[in-house]
């Protein structure tokens, strides 16, 4: 294997940027710096958490060469696991900040939260970041998945936070942080709430918030479950890797913290917790209970779906918990499906009752119970952690497809169901023993991909002489294009 590595490394021309593979799940940027700075000064690190890979830019090609050569001759360990090195095809890691000075930092960091299974609020991010470096302001936005900008007191604080948290999970197996320096050098906050907060101006808080602000905090397996008094049992803090130079001391943070229930005051009406979502703007002839399930199941388990007779084009969707509803609102509110814009919000109802069942335009029932379906994707913690929570995109990831199915088969499937065909196709390499294949389908637009997923997700593929059909599974890909 080392011989191959060496051969590979000479085939790609030397570059100051080194591609690192084989990282363990718990690795953060500080671990890479600890292990690799012996080869030379490091300018920048870009983490790729879900691939267990990273790009490391050294200040000189000679330092990168020492790293690649050493890794080809003897094992190099990062956070206790052997890693593998090669030159990157790029000569520099692109970054949003000052392009001319490779060492330029910024006291504002851009955090992308990947696989956000649980709500991300200013309280959550403050609790994660502030123990490492003093936080002045936070702004959360949801244009491209969940992202946030965090402004620290100094560039040094921001550098320290980037190294300690880049690649870390806020909760076990999800809410993974990918961190870069942001373009703006200062954040402008006009109000203090779940989405933005200026910690230098406590008076920005709205006066109608009932009992005032309560600290929401970090973080263990998941936010502690709500109990009758609004507090679950406290959950342990997120541990930073033991060998991290930025390890939090017990003096920095409390031992146990819990996730409080929002106060029931008028200002919280938008965030009322309920496991039922209300969806309006549904196409009268093209949307039914199953198609709602196909789209909403990407963000949580679906218990029941019911169309409302009194309000045409509107349905209630009972999900597994309030977090699932929160994710569905974050990612599906305002998207277009069959030419109509969906409106997704929290319902005042806390359960869906199968009353007033009628026939929809396509002949199917206005009510369906999905509690027992095997197509729910969040039925266990292990199953839930495999789901990549993504906003709708023009690229669909397909999986659980029999190996005999070709690109032509999938295109024909689109034609037969009167949905747009894909423009690019990629099949992932599968092991010879694998019973199924997977890959990516790129469409002309996000809207087309949404429609295809809504119609074809969970389609039963029958193969000649096959006893059981294969269930085609689709989700939105992390790739924006092929």
Coordinates of C-alpha atoms in Angstrom, one line a residue:
X1 CA 0.0 0.0 0.0
X2 CA 2.9 2.4 0.9
X3 CA 4.4 1.7 -2.6
X4 CA 1.1 2.7 -4.2
X5 CA 0.9 5.8 -2.1
X6 CA 4.4 6.8 -3.3
X7 CA 3.5 6.1 -6.9
X8 CA 0.4 8.1 -6.5
X9 CA 2.1 11.1 -4.8
X10 CA 4.5 11.4 -7.7
X11 CA 1.8 11.2 -10.3
X12 CA 0.2 14.4 -8.9
X13 CA 2.5 17.3 -9.1
X14 CA 3.7 18.6 -5.7
X15 CA 1.5 21.2 -4.1
X16 CA 1.6 23.1 -0.7
X17 CA -1.9 21.6 -0.2
X18 CA -2.0 18.1 1.2
X19 CA -5.2 15.9 1.0
X20 CA -5.5 13.8 4.2
X21 CA -7.7 10.7 4.3
X22 CA -8.6 8.0 6.9
X23 CA -9.4 10.4 9.8
X24 CA -11.4 9.2 12.8
X25 CA -14.9 10.6 13.4
X26 CA -14.0 12.7 16.4
X27 CA -11.1 14.6 14.8
X28 CA -11.0 18.4 14.8
X29 CA -8.7 20.9 13.2
X30 CA -6.5 21.2 16.3
X31 CA -5.7 17.5 16.0
X32 CA -4.4 17.9 12.5
X33 CA -2.3 20.9 13.5
X34 CA -0.8 19.0 16.5
X35 CA 0.2 16.1 14.3
X36 CA 1.4 17.9 11.2
X37 CA 3.0 21.2 12.2
X38 CA 6.3 19.3 12.8
X39 CA 6.5 19.2 9.0
X40 CA 6.3 23.0 8.7
X41 CA 4.1 26.0 9.2
X42 CA 0.4 25.4 8.4
X43 CA -1.6 28.3 6.8
X44 CA -5.1 26.8 6.6
X45 CA -7.1 23.7 7.3
X46 CA -10.4 22.7 5.6
X47 CA -12.3 19.9 7.2
X48 CA -14.6 17.5 5.3
X49 CA -16.2 15.8 8.3
X50 CA -18.6 13.4 6.5
X51 CA -15.8 12.1 4.3
X52 CA -13.4 11.8 7.2
X53 CA -11.0 13.8 5.1
X54 CA -9.3 17.2 5.2
X55 CA -7.2 19.6 3.2
X56 CA -4.1 21.1 4.9
X57 CA -2.3 24.0 3.3
X58 CA 1.4 24.4 4.3
X59 CA 3.2 27.7 3.8
X60 CA 5.7 26.0 1.5
X61 CA 5.8 23.0 -1.0
X62 CA 8.8 21.7 0.9
X63 CA 6.8 21.3 4.1
X64 CA 4.0 19.5 2.2
X65 CA 6.6 17.3 0.6
X66 CA 8.0 16.3 4.0
X67 CA 4.5 15.4 5.1
X68 CA 3.6 13.3 2.0
X69 CA 7.1 11.6 2.0
X70 CA 7.0 10.8 5.7
X71 CA 3.4 9.4 5.5
X72 CA 4.5 7.1 2.6
X73 CA 7.4 5.7 4.6
X74 CA 6.0 5.3 8.1
X75 CA 2.6 5.6 9.8
X76 CA 1.6 9.1 10.8
X77 CA -1.2 9.2 13.5
X78 CA -3.8 11.9 13.9
X79 CA -5.9 11.7 17.0
X80 CA -4.7 8.1 17.5
X81 CA -5.6 6.8 14.0
X82 CA -3.2 6.3 11.1
X83 CA -3.9 8.8 8.3
X84 CA -2.9 8.8 4.6
X85 CA -1.5 11.7 2.6
X86 CA -1.3 12.9 -1.0
X87 CA -0.8 16.1 -2.8
X88 CA -4.0 17.9 -3.6
X89 CA -4.7 18.9 -7.2
X90 CA -5.3 22.5 -6.0
X91 CA -2.3 24.7 -5.1
X92 CA -4.3 26.8 -2.5
X93 CA -7.4 26.3 -0.4
X94 CA -10.0 28.8 -1.5
X95 CA -11.2 30.9 1.4
X96 CA -13.7 33.8 1.6
X97 CA -11.3 36.2 3.4
X98 CA -8.3 38.4 2.2
X99 CA -7.1 36.5 -0.8
X100 CA -3.6 37.9 -1.0
X101 CA -2.4 37.2 2.5
X102 CA -2.5 33.4 3.2
X103 CA -2.1 34.0 7.0
X104 CA -4.9 36.5 7.3
X105 CA -7.6 35.6 9.8
X106 CA -10.8 37.3 10.9
X107 CA -12.5 37.6 14.2
X108 CA -15.8 36.6 12.5
X109 CA -16.2 32.9 11.7
X110 CA -18.7 31.3 9.3
X111 CA -20.1 28.1 10.8
X112 CA -22.0 25.6 8.5
X113 CA -24.0 23.1 10.6
X114 CA -24.2 19.9 8.7
X115 CA -26.9 17.3 9.4
X116 CA -28.8 19.6 11.8
X117 CA -31.0 17.0 13.6
X118 CA -31.8 19.4 16.4
X119 CA -32.7 23.2 16.5
X120 CA -29.6 25.5 16.4
X121 CA -30.2 28.7 18.3
X122 CA -28.0 31.6 19.5
X123 CA -28.0 30.0 22.9
X124 CA -26.7 26.7 21.6
X125 CA -23.9 28.4 19.6
X126 CA -23.0 30.7 22.5
X127 CA -22.6 27.8 24.8
X128 CA -20.4 25.9 22.3
X129 CA -18.2 28.9 21.4
X130 CA -17.9 31.2 24.4
X131 CA -15.8 28.9 26.7
X132 CA -13.1 28.9 24.0
X133 CA -13.1 32.6 23.2
X134 CA -15.2 35.5 24.2
X135 CA -18.2 35.9 21.8
X136 CA -19.6 39.3 21.0
X137 CA -22.3 38.7 18.4
X138 CA -24.1 35.8 16.6
X139 CA -26.3 35.8 13.5
X140 CA -28.0 32.6 12.3
X141 CA -29.3 32.3 8.7
X142 CA -31.0 29.6 6.7
X143 CA -30.3 30.4 3.0
X144 CA -28.1 27.3 2.3
X145 CA -28.9 24.8 5.0
X146 CA -28.2 26.1 8.5
X147 CA -25.3 28.6 8.8
X148 CA -24.2 31.1 11.4
X149 CA -21.6 33.9 11.8
X150 CA -20.0 34.3 15.2
X151 CA -18.0 37.4 16.0
X152 CA -15.3 37.0 18.7
X153 CA -13.5 39.6 20.7
X154 CA -10.2 39.1 18.8
X155 CA -8.7 37.2 15.8
X156 CA -6.8 35.1 18.3
X157 CA -10.1 34.0 20.0
X158 CA -11.6 33.1 16.5
X159 CA -8.4 31.1 15.5
X160 CA -8.6 29.2 18.8
X161 CA -12.3 28.4 18.3
X162 CA -11.8 27.4 14.6
X163 CA -9.1 25.0 15.6
X164 CA -11.0 23.5 18.6
X165 CA -14.4 23.2 16.9
X166 CA -13.9 22.7 13.2
X167 CA -15.2 19.1 12.5
X168 CA -16.8 18.6 15.9
X169 CA -20.3 17.4 16.5
X170 CA -22.5 19.6 18.7
X171 CA -24.7 16.6 19.5
X172 CA -23.5 13.0 19.1
X173 CA -23.4 12.0 15.4
X174 CA -25.1 15.2 14.1
X175 CA -25.0 19.0 14.0
X176 CA -21.4 18.8 12.7
X177 CA -19.5 22.1 12.5
X178 CA -17.6 23.1 9.4
X179 CA -15.8 26.4 10.0
X180 CA -14.2 29.0 7.8
X181 CA -13.3 32.6 8.3
X182 CA -16.2 34.8 7.2
X183 CA -16.1 37.8 4.8
X184 CA -17.5 40.5 7.1
X185 CA -15.3 41.8 9.9
X186 CA -18.1 42.9 12.1
X187 CA -21.7 41.7 12.6
X188 CA -24.7 44.1 12.8
X189 CA -27.5 42.8 15.2
X190 CA -30.7 44.6 15.6
X191 CA -32.6 42.3 18.0
X192 CA -31.7 39.7 20.5
X193 CA -33.6 36.4 19.9
X194 CA -33.1 32.8 18.8
X195 CA -31.6 33.9 15.4
X196 CA -29.4 36.8 16.4
X197 CA -27.8 38.2 19.6
X198 CA -25.5 41.0 20.5
X199 CA -23.9 40.1 23.9
X200 CA -22.6 43.7 24.3
X201 CA -26.1 45.1 24.2
X202 CA -28.4 43.2 26.5
X203 CA -31.1 45.9 26.1
X204 CA -31.9 44.7 22.6
X205 CA -33.9 41.9 24.1
X206 CA -37.7 42.2 23.4
X207 CA -39.7 43.1 26.5
X208 CA -42.6 40.7 25.8
X209 CA -40.7 37.5 26.4
X210 CA -42.4 36.4 29.6
X211 CA -39.8 35.3 32.1
X212 CA -36.9 36.5 30.1
X213 CA -34.0 34.7 28.5
X214 CA -32.9 31.3 29.7
X215 CA -29.6 29.8 28.7
X216 CA -29.9 26.9 26.3
X217 CA -26.9 24.7 26.6
X218 CA -24.6 22.1 25.3
X219 CA -25.3 19.2 24.5
X220 CA -24.7 15.3 24.9
X221 CA -26.6 12.8 22.9
X222 CA -29.5 15.2 22.1
X223 CA -31.4 18.0 23.8
X224 CA -32.8 16.5 27.0
X225 CA -36.4 15.3 26.6
X226 CA -39.1 17.6 27.8
X227 CA -40.8 16.5 31.0
X228 CA -43.9 17.9 32.7
X229 CA -42.1 20.9 34.2
X230 CA -40.4 21.8 30.9
X231 CA -37.0 20.3 31.9
X232 CA -35.7 16.9 31.1
X233 CA -32.9 15.2 33.0
X234 CA -29.7 17.2 32.3
X235 CA -27.3 15.9 29.7
X236 CA -23.5 15.8 29.8
X237 CA -21.4 18.3 27.9
X238 CA -19.9 17.7 24.6
X239 CA -16.4 16.5 25.3
X240 CA -13.6 18.1 23.2
X241 CA -11.0 15.5 22.1
X242 CA -8.8 14.6 25.0
X243 CA -5.6 15.5 23.2
X244 CA -6.9 18.9 22.1
X245 CA -4.7 21.8 23.2
X246 CA -7.9 23.8 23.6
X247 CA -9.5 21.3 26.1
X248 CA -12.1 23.0 28.3
X249 CA -11.3 22.9 32.0
X250 CA -14.0 22.2 34.5
X251 CA -13.8 25.8 35.6
X252 CA -14.9 27.0 32.1
X253 CA -18.2 25.2 32.0
X254 CA -20.8 23.6 34.4
X255 CA -20.8 19.9 34.7
X256 CA -24.4 19.3 33.7
X257 CA -26.7 21.5 31.7
X258 CA -30.2 21.0 30.3
X259 CA -32.2 22.3 27.4
X260 CA -35.1 24.4 28.6
X261 CA -38.6 24.5 27.1
X262 CA -39.3 27.9 25.5
X263 CA -41.5 30.1 27.8
X264 CA -45.2 30.1 26.8
X265 CA -45.5 33.8 26.1
X266 CA -47.0 35.4 23.0
X267 CA -43.6 36.1 21.4
X268 CA -43.0 32.4 21.2
X269 CA -46.1 31.6 19.2
X270 CA -44.0 30.9 16.1
X271 CA -42.0 28.4 18.0
X272 CA -44.8 26.7 19.9
X273 CA -43.7 23.1 20.3
X274 CA -46.0 20.6 18.6
X275 CA -45.2 17.4 16.7
X276 CA -47.9 18.4 14.1
X277 CA -47.0 20.5 11.0
X278 CA -49.7 22.3 8.9
X279 CA -48.9 22.3 5.2
X280 CA -50.8 24.6 2.8
X281 CA -50.3 25.4 -0.9
X282 CA -50.6 21.7 -1.9
X283 CA -51.5 21.0 -5.6
X284 CA -55.1 19.6 -5.6
X285 CA -54.6 16.8 -8.1
X286 CA -50.8 16.0 -7.8
X287 CA -50.4 15.8 -4.0
X288 CA -51.7 13.1 -1.7
X289 CA -50.8 11.5 1.7
X290 CA -48.1 9.3 0.2
X291 CA -46.4 12.1 -1.7
X292 CA -46.4 14.3 1.4
X293 CA -44.8 11.3 3.3
X294 CA -42.1 10.9 0.5
X295 CA -41.0 14.5 0.9
X296 CA -41.4 15.1 4.7
X297 CA -39.8 11.7 5.7
X298 CA -36.4 13.2 5.0
X299 CA -36.7 15.4 8.1
X300 CA -38.2 13.0 10.6
X301 CA -40.6 10.1 11.2
X302 CA -44.2 10.5 9.9
X303 CA -47.0 9.2 12.0
X304 CA -50.1 10.4 10.2
X305 CA -51.1 12.6 7.3
X306 CA -54.6 14.1 6.9
X307 CA -56.0 16.5 4.3
X308 CA -58.4 19.1 5.7
X309 CA -61.9 19.0 4.1
X310 CA -62.7 22.6 5.2
X311 CA -59.4 24.1 3.9
X312 CA -58.6 22.9 0.3
X313 CA -54.9 22.3 -0.4
X314 CA -54.0 22.0 3.3
X315 CA -52.9 19.0 5.3
X316 CA -51.8 18.2 8.8
X317 CA -48.7 16.1 9.2
X318 CA -48.1 14.4 12.5
X319 CA -44.3 13.8 12.9
X320 CA -42.2 11.9 15.4
X321 CA -41.4 14.9 17.6
X322 CA -41.2 18.7 17.6
X323 CA -37.6 18.6 16.3
X324 CA -38.8 16.9 13.1
X325 CA -41.4 19.6 12.6
X326 CA -38.7 22.3 13.2
X327 CA -36.5 20.6 10.5
X328 CA -39.4 20.3 8.1
X329 CA -40.2 24.0 8.5
X330 CA -36.6 25.0 8.1
X331 CA -36.1 23.1 4.9
X332 CA -39.5 22.9 3.2
X333 CA -41.3 26.2 4.0
X334 CA -41.5 28.3 0.8
X335 CA -40.2 25.7 -1.6
X336 CA -42.1 25.1 -4.9
X337 CA -43.8 21.8 -5.6
X338 CA -45.8 21.3 -8.8
X339 CA -45.8 25.1 -9.4
X340 CA -47.3 25.9 -6.0
X341 CA -45.3 27.4 -3.1
X342 CA -45.6 25.4 0.1
X343 CA -46.3 27.0 3.5
X344 CA -45.2 24.9 6.4
X345 CA -45.8 26.0 10.0
X346 CA -46.4 24.5 13.5
X347 CA -50.1 23.4 13.9
X348 CA -52.0 24.3 17.0
X349 CA -53.2 20.7 17.1
X350 CA -51.0 18.2 19.0
X351 CA -52.3 15.1 17.2
X352 CA -54.0 14.1 14.0
X353 CA -57.4 12.6 14.5
X354 CA -58.8 10.7 11.5
X355 CA -62.2 12.5 11.2
X356 CA -64.0 13.5 8.0
X357 CA -62.1 11.1 5.7
X358 CA -62.9 11.8 2.1
X359 CA -61.6 11.0 -1.4
X360 CA -58.9 13.2 -2.9
X361 CA -58.9 14.2 -6.6
X362 CA -56.6 11.3 -7.5
X363 CA -59.0 8.8 -5.9
X364 CA -56.8 8.1 -2.8
X365 CA -57.9 8.6 0.8
X366 CA -57.5 12.0 2.6
X367 CA -56.0 10.2 5.6
X368 CA -53.2 7.7 6.0
X369 CA -51.4 6.3 9.0
X370 CA -47.7 5.8 8.5
X371 CA -46.7 4.8 12.0
X372 CA -45.8 1.2 11.1
X373 CA -44.2 1.8 7.7
X374 CA -40.6 0.5 7.3
X375 CA -39.9 3.6 5.1
X376 CA -39.6 5.9 8.2
X377 CA -35.9 6.8 8.5
X378 CA -35.6 8.0 12.1
X379 CA -36.9 4.9 14.0
X380 CA -33.6 4.3 15.9
X381 CA -30.7 6.5 17.0
X382 CA -28.4 4.5 14.7
X383 CA -30.8 4.9 11.7
X384 CA -31.3 8.6 12.4
X385 CA -27.6 9.4 12.5
X386 CA -27.2 8.0 8.9
X387 CA -29.6 10.6 7.5
X388 CA -27.9 13.6 6.1
X389 CA -30.3 16.5 6.8
X390 CA -30.1 18.7 3.7
X391 CA -32.1 21.5 2.2
X392 CA -33.7 20.7 -1.2
X393 CA -31.0 20.7 -4.0
X394 CA -30.9 19.9 -7.7
X395 CA -28.9 16.7 -7.0
X396 CA -30.7 13.6 -5.6
X397 CA -28.8 10.7 -3.9
X398 CA -30.4 7.4 -4.8
X399 CA -29.8 4.1 -3.0
X400 CA -31.2 0.6 -2.4
X401 CA -31.4 0.0 -6.1
X402 CA -30.9 -3.5 -7.6
X403 CA -27.5 -3.8 -9.6
X404 CA -29.4 -4.7 -12.8
X405 CA -31.0 -1.2 -13.0
X406 CA -29.3 1.1 -15.5
X407 CA -29.3 4.8 -16.3
X408 CA -31.9 4.1 -19.0
X409 CA -34.2 2.3 -16.5
X410 CA -34.2 5.3 -14.2
X411 CA -34.8 7.7 -17.1
X412 CA -37.7 5.6 -18.3
X413 CA -39.1 5.6 -14.7
X414 CA -39.2 9.4 -14.8
X415 CA -40.9 9.5 -18.2
X416 CA -43.5 6.9 -17.1
X417 CA -44.4 9.0 -14.0
X418 CA -44.5 12.2 -15.9
X419 CA -41.7 13.9 -14.0
X420 CA -38.6 15.6 -15.4
X421 CA -35.6 13.5 -16.4
X422 CA -32.1 14.0 -14.9
X423 CA -29.4 15.7 -16.9
X424 CA -26.4 14.0 -15.3
X425 CA -26.0 10.5 -13.7
X426 CA -23.3 9.0 -11.5
X427 CA -23.2 5.5 -10.1
X428 CA -21.0 4.9 -7.0
X429 CA -18.6 1.9 -7.2
X430 CA -20.1 -1.0 -5.2
X431 CA -18.4 -4.1 -3.8
X432 CA -18.9 -7.1 -6.0
X433 CA -20.8 -8.8 -3.1
X434 CA -23.2 -5.8 -2.8
X435 CA -26.9 -6.6 -3.3
X436 CA -27.7 -2.9 -4.1
X437 CA -26.2 0.1 -5.8
X438 CA -26.4 3.9 -5.2
X439 CA -25.4 7.1 -6.9
X440 CA -26.4 10.7 -7.8
X441 CA -28.9 12.2 -10.2
X442 CA -28.6 15.9 -11.2
X443 CA -31.6 17.8 -12.5
X444 CA -31.9 21.2 -14.2
X445 CA -33.3 22.8 -11.1
X446 CA -34.0 22.3 -7.4
X447 CA -37.7 22.4 -8.2
X448 CA -37.5 19.5 -10.7
X449 CA -35.5 17.4 -8.1
X450 CA -38.2 18.1 -5.5
X451 CA -40.9 16.9 -7.8
X452 CA -39.1 13.7 -8.7
X453 CA -38.4 12.9 -5.1
X454 CA -42.0 13.6 -4.1
X455 CA -43.3 11.2 -6.8
X456 CA -40.6 8.4 -7.0
X457 CA -39.3 8.1 -3.4
X458 CA -40.2 4.6 -2.2
X459 CA -41.2 3.4 -5.7
X460 CA -41.2 -0.4 -5.7
X461 CA -38.7 -1.8 -8.3
X462 CA -39.7 -5.3 -9.4
X463 CA -37.1 -7.4 -11.1
X464 CA -37.7 -10.5 -13.2
X465 CA -37.6 -13.7 -11.0
X466 CA -37.0 -11.6 -7.9
X467 CA -39.2 -12.5 -5.0
X468 CA -39.3 -9.2 -3.2
X469 CA -39.4 -5.8 -4.8
X470 CA -36.6 -3.2 -4.0
X471 CA -37.7 0.1 -2.5
X472 CA -36.1 3.0 -4.3
X473 CA -34.9 5.5 -1.7
X474 CA -34.1 9.1 -2.5
X475 CA -32.8 12.1 -0.6
X476 CA -31.2 15.5 -1.3
X477 CA -27.5 15.2 -1.8
X478 CA -24.8 17.3 -0.2
X479 CA -23.3 17.9 -3.7
X480 CA -24.7 21.0 -5.5
X481 CA -23.7 19.6 -8.9
X482 CA -22.0 16.6 -10.5

